[in-house]
PDB file of C-alpha atoms in Angstrom:
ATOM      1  CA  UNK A   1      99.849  41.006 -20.355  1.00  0.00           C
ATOM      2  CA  UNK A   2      97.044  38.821 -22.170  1.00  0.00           C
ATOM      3  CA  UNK A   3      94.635  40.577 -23.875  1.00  0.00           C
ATOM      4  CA  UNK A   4      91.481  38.378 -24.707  1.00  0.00           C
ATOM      5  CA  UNK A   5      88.807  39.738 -26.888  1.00  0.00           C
ATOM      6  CA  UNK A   6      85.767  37.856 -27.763  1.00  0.00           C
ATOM      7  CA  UNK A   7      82.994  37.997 -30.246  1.00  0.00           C
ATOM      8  CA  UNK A   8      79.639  38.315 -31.051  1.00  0.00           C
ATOM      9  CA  UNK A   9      78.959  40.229 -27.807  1.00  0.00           C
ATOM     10  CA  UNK A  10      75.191  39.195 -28.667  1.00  0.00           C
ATOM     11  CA  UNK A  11      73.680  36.312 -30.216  1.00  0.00           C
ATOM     12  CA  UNK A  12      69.976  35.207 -30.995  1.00  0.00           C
ATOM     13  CA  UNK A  13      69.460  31.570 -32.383  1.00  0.00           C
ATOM     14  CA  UNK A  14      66.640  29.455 -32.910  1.00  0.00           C
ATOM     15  CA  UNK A  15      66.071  26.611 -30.948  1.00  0.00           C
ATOM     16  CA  UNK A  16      67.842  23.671 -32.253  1.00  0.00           C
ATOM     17  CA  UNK A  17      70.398  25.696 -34.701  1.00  0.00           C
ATOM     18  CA  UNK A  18      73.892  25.987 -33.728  1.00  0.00           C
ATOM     19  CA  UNK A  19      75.796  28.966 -31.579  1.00  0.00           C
ATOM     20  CA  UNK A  20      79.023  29.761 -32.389  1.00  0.00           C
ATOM     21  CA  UNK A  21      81.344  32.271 -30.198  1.00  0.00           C
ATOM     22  CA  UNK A  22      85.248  33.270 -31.279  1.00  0.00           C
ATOM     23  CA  UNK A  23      87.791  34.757 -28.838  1.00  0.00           C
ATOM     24  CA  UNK A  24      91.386  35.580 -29.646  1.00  0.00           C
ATOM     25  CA  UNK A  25      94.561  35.857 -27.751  1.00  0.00           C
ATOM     26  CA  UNK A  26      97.788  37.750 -27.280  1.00  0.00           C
ATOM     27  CA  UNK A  27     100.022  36.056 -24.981  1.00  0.00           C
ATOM     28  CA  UNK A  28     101.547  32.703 -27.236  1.00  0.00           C
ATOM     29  CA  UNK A  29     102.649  31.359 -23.750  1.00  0.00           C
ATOM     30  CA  UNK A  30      98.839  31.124 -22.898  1.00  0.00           C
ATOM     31  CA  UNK A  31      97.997  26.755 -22.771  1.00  0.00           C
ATOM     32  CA  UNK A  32      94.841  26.791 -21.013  1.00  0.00           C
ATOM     33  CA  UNK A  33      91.280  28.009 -22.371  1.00  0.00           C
ATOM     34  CA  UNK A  34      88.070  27.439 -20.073  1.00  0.00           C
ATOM     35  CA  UNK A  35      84.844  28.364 -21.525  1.00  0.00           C
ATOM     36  CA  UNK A  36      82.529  29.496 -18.744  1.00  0.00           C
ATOM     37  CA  UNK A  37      78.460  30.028 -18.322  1.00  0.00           C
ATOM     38  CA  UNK A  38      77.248  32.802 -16.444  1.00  0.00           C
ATOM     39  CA  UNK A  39      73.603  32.830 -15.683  1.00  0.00           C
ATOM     40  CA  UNK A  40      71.914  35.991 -14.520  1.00  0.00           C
ATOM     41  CA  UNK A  41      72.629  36.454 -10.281  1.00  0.00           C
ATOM     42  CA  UNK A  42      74.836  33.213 -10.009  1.00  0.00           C
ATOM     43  CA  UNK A  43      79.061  32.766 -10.345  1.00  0.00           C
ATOM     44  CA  UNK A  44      80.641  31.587 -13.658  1.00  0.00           C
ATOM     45  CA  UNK A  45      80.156  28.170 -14.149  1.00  0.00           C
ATOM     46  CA  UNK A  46      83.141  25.897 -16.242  1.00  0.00           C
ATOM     47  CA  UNK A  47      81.025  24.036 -18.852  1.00  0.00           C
ATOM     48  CA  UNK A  48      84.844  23.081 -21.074  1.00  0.00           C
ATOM     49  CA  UNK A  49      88.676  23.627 -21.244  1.00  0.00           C
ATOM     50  CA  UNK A  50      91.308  23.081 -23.709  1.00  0.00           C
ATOM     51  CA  UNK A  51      94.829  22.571 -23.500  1.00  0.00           C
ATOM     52  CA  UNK A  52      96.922  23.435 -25.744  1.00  0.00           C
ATOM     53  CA  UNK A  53      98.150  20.438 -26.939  1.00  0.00           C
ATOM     54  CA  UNK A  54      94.740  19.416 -28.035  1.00  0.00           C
ATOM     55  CA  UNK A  55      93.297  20.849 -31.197  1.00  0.00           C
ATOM     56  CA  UNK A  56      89.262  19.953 -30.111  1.00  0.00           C
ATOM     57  CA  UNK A  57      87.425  18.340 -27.656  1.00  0.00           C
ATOM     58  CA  UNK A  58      83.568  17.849 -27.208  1.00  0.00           C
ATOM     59  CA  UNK A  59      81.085  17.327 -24.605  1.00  0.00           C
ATOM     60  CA  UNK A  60      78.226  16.089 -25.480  1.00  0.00           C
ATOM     61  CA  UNK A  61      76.580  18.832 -27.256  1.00  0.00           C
ATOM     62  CA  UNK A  62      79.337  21.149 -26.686  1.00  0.00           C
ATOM     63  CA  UNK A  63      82.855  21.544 -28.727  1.00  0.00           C
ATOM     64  CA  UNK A  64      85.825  23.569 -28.034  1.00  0.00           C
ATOM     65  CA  UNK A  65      88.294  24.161 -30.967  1.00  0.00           C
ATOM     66  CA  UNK A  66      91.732  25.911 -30.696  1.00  0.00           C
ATOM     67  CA  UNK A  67      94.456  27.316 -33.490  1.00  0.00           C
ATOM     68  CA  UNK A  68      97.371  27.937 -31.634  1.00  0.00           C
ATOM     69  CA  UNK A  69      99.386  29.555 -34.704  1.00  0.00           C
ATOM     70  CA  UNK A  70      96.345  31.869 -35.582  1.00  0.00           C
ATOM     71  CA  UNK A  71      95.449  32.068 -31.472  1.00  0.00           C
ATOM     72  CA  UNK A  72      92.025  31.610 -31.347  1.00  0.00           C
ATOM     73  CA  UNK A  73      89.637  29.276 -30.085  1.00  0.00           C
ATOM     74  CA  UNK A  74      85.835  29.151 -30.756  1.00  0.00           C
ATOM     75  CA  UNK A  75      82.652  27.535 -28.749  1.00  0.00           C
ATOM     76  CA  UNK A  76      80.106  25.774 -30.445  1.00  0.00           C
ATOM     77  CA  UNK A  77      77.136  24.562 -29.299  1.00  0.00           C
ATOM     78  CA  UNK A  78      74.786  22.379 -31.537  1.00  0.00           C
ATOM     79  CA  UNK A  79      70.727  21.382 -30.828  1.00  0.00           C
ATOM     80  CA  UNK A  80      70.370  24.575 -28.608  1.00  0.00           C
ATOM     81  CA  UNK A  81      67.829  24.870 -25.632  1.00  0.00           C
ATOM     82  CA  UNK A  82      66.042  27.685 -24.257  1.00  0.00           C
ATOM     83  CA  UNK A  83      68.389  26.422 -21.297  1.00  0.00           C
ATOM     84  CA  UNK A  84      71.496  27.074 -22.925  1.00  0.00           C
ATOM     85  CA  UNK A  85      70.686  30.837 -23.018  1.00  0.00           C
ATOM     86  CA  UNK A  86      73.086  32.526 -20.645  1.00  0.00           C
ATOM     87  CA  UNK A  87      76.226  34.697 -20.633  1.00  0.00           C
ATOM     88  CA  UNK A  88      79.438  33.091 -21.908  1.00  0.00           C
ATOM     89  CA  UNK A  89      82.936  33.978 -21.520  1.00  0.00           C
ATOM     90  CA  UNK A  90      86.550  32.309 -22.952  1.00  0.00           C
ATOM     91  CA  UNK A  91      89.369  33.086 -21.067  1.00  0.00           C
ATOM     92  CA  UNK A  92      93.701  32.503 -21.345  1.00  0.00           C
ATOM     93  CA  UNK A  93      95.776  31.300 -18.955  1.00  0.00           C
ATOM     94  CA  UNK A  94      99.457  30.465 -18.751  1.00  0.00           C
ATOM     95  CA  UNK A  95      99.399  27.195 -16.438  1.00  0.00           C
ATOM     96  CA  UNK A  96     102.218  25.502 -15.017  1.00  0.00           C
ATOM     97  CA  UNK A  97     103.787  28.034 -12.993  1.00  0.00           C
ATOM     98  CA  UNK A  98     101.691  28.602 -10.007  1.00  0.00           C
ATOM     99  CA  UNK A  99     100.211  31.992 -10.747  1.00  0.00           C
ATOM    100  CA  UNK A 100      97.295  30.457 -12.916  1.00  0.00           C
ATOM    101  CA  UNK A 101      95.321  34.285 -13.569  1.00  0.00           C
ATOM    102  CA  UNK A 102      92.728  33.496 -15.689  1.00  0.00           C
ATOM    103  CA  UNK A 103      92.374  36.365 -18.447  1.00  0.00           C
ATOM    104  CA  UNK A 104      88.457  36.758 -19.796  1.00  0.00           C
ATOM    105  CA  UNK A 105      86.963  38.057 -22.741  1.00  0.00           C
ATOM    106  CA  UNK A 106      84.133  40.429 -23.049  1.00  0.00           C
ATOM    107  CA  UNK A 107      80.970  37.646 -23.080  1.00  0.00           C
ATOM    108  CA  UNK A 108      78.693  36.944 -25.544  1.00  0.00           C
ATOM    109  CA  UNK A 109      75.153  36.929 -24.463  1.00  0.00           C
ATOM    110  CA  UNK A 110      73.453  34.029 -26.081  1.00  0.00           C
ATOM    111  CA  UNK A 111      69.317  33.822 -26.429  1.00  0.00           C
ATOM    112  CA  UNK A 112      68.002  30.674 -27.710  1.00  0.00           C
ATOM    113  CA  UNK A 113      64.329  31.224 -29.258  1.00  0.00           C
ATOM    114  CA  UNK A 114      61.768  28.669 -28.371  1.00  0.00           C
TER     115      UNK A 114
ATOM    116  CA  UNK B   1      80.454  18.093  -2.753  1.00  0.00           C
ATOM    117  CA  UNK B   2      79.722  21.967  -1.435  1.00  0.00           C
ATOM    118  CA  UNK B   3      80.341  24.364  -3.700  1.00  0.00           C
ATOM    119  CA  UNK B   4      82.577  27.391  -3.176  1.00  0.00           C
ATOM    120  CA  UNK B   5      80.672  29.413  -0.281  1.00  0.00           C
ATOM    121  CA  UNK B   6      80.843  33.857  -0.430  1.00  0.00           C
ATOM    122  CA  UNK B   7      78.729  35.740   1.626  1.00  0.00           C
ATOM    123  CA  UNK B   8      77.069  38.504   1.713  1.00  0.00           C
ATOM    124  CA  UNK B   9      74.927  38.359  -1.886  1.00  0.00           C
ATOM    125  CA  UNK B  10      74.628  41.842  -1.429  1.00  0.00           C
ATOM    126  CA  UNK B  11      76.267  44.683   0.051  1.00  0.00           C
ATOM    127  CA  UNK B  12      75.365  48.646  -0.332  1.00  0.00           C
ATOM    128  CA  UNK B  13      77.974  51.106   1.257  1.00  0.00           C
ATOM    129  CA  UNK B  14      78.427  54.923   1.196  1.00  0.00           C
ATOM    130  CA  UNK B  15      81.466  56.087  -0.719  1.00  0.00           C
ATOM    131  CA  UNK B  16      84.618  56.192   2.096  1.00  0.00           C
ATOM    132  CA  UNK B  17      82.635  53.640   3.818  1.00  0.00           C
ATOM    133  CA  UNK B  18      84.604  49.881   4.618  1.00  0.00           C
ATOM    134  CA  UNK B  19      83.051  46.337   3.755  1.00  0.00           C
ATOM    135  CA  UNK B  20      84.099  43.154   3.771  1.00  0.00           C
ATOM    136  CA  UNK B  21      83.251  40.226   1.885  1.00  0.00           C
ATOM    137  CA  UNK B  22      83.937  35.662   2.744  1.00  0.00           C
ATOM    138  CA  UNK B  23      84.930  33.340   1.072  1.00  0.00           C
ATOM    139  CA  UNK B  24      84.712  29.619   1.959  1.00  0.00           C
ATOM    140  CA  UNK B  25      86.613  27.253  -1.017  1.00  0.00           C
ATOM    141  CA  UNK B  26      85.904  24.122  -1.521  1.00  0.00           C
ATOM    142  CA  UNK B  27      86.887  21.549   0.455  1.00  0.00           C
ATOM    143  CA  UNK B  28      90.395  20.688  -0.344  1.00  0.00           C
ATOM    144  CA  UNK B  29      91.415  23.220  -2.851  1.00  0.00           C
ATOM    145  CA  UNK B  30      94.923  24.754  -1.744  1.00  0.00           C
ATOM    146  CA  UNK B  31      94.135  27.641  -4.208  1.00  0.00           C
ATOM    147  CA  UNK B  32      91.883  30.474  -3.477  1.00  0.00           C
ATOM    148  CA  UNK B  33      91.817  33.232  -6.132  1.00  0.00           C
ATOM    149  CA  UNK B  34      89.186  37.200  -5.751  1.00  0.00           C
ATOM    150  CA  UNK B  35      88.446  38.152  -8.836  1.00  0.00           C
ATOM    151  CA  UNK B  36      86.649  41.539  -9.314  1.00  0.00           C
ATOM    152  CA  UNK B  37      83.536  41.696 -12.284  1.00  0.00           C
ATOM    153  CA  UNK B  38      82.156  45.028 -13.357  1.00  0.00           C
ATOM    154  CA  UNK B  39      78.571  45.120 -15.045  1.00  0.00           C
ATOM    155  CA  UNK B  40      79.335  43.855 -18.519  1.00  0.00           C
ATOM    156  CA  UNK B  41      82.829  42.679 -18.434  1.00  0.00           C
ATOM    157  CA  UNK B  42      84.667  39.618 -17.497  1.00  0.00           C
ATOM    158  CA  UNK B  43      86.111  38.465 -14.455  1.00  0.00           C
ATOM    159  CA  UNK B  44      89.154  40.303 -13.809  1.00  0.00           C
ATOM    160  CA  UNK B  45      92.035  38.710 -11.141  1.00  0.00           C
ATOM    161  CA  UNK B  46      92.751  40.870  -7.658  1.00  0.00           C
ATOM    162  CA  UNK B  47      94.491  38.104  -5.837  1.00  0.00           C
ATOM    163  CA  UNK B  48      95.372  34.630  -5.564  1.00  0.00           C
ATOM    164  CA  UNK B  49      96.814  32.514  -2.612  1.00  0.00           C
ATOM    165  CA  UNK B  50      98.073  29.051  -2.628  1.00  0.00           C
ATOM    166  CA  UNK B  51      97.221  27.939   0.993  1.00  0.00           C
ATOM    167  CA  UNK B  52      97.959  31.007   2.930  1.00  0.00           C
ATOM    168  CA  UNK B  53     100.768  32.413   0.767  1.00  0.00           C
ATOM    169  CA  UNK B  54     100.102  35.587  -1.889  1.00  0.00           C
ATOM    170  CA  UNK B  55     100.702  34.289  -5.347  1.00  0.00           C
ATOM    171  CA  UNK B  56      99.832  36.981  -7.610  1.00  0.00           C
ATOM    172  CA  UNK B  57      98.764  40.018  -6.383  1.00  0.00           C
ATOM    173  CA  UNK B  58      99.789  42.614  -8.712  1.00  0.00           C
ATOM    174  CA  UNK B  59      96.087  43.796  -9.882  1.00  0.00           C
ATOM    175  CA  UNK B  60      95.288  44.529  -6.255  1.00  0.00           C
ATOM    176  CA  UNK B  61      94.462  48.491  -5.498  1.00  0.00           C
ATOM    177  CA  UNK B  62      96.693  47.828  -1.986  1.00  0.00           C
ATOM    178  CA  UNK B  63      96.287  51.524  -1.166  1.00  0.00           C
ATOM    179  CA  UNK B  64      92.632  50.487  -0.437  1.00  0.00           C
ATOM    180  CA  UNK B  65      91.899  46.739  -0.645  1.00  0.00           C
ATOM    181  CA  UNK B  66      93.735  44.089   1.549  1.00  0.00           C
ATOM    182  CA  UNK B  67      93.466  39.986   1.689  1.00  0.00           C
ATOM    183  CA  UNK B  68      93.800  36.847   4.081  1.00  0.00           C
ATOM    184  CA  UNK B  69      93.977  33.487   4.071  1.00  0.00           C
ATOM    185  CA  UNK B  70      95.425  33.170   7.763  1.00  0.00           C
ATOM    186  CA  UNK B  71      95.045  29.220   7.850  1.00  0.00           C
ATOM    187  CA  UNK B  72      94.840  28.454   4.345  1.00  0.00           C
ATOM    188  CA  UNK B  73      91.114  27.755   4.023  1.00  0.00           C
ATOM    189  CA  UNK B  74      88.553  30.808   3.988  1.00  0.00           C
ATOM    190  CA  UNK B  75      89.482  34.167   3.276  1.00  0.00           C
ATOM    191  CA  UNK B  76      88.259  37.777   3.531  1.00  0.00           C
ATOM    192  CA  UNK B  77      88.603  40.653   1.031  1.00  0.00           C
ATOM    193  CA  UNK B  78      88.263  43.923   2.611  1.00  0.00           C
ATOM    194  CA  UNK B  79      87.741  47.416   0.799  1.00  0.00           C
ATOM    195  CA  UNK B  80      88.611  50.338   2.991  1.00  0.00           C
ATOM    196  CA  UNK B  81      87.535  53.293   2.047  1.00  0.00           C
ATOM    197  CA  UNK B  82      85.468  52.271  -0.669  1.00  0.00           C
ATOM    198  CA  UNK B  83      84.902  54.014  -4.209  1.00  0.00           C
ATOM    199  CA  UNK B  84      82.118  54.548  -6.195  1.00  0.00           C
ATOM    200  CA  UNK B  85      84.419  52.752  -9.328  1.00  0.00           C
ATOM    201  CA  UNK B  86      84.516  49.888  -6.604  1.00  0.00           C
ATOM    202  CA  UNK B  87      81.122  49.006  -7.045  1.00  0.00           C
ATOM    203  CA  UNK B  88      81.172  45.631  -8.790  1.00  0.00           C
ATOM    204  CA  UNK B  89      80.154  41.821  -8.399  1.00  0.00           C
ATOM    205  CA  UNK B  90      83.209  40.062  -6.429  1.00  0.00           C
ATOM    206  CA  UNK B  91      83.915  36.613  -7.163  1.00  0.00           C
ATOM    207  CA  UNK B  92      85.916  33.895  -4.943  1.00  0.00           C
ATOM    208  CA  UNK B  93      87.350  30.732  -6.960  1.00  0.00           C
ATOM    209  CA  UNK B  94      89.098  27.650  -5.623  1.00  0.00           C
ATOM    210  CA  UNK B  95      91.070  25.256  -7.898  1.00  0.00           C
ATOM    211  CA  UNK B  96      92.646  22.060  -6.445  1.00  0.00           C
ATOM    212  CA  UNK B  97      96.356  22.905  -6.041  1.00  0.00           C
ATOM    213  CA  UNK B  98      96.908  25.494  -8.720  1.00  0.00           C
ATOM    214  CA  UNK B  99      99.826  23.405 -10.293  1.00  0.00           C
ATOM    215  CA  UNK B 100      99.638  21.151 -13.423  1.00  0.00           C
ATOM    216  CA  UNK B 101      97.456  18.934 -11.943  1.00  0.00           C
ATOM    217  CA  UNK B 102      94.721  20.356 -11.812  1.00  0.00           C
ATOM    218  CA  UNK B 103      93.923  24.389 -13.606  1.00  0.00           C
ATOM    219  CA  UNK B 104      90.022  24.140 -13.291  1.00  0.00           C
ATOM    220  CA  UNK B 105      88.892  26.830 -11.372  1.00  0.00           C
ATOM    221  CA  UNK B 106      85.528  26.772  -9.703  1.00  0.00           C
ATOM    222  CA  UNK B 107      83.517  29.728  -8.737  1.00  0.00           C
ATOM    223  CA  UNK B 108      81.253  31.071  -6.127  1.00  0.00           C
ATOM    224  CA  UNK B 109      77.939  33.436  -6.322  1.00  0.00           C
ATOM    225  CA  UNK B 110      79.625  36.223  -5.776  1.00  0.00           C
ATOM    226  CA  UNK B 111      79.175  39.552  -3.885  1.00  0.00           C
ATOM    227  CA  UNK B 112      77.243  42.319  -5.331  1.00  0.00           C
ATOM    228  CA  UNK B 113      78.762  45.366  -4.033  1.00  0.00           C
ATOM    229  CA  UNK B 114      77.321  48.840  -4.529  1.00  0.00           C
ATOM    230  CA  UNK B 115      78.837  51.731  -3.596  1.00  0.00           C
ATOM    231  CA  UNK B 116      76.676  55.117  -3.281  1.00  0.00           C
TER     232      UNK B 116
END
């Protein structure tokens, strides 16, 4: 099956630098990648996706890049906020065929410094 | 538009003990997935039905944990007898239809299970 790991599992960042977080995949069928927020007591929340047969897409202040030969994909976040701090996980899917299981990494827990 | 609806928050059981947790998807999704998170780990996938028919159900512990989705729109997960391992925060997501169309999958609050 697809094995997802993802890294830093912490990260500390000033307010207004940039946050970074890398996952890698197994599974070359995988063509899906949602990036989700987790804030403490409340359900994942989908803040971006990528298919892959798009290299990078941005939102705002938020960009999703993916290598498919080297499988991985990374987050970035630029201009941080205090609001931004949260748990956030990648996850691999191989869509198209019904059984759409979403495969998660590990999460990175991201603190933005005021 | 409503979110995807779980209830209880919270749930503490005795070990051997049953529970059973609610989902209500959002309104129109065909797709209903549980998906089980222990403390510091991602979501991982027990189940997933498209309308009221099993999809994927290979991660599910069937010796102890069953599913419906008898008319396609809310479901129940049921442990019986519960674990101590079982203790966990369980998430319901809906996605639109599950096919190419749409893969987003939107998540609930979740249940916070503890087993003692």
């Amino acid at each position: 099956g697809e094995n997802v790991e993802q890294h830093p599992s912490t990260l500390s960042v000033q307010e207004g630098d940039s946050a970074v977080i890398k996952c890698t995949y197994s599974d070359s069928a995988s063509n899906y990648f949602p990036w989700y927020k987790q804030e403490l007591g409340k359900g994942p929340q989908l803040i971006i996706d990528i298919r892959s047969n798009v290299g990078e897409k941005k939102d705002q202040r938020i960009a999703v890049t993916l290598n498919k030969t080297a499988k991985h994909f990374s987050l970035h976040i630029t201009e941080t906020q205090p609001e931004d701090s949260a748990v956030y996980f990648c996850a691999a899917s191989v869509m198209g065929t019904g059984a759409n299981n979403l495969f998660f990494g590990t999460g990175t827990r991201l603190t933005v410094i005021p | 538009e409503a979110g995807v609806a779980q209830s209880p928050r919270y749930k503490i059981i005795e070990k051997r003990q049953s529970v059973a947790f609610w989902c209500n998807p959002i309104s129109g999704h065909a797709t209903l997935y549980w998906y089980q998170q222990i403390l510091g780990q991602g979501p991982k996938l027990l189940i997933q039905f498209q309308n009221n028919g099993v999809v994927d159900d290979s991660q599910l512990p069937k010796d102890r944990f069953s599913a419906e989705r008898l008319k396609g729109v809310d479901s129940t997960l049921k442990i019986q007898p519960a674990k101590l391992e079982d203790s966990a925060v369980y998430l319901c997501a809906s996605s639109l239809d599950g096919l190419a169309s749409s893969y987003e999958q939107y998540f609930g609050p979740g249940t916070r299970l503890t087993v003692t």
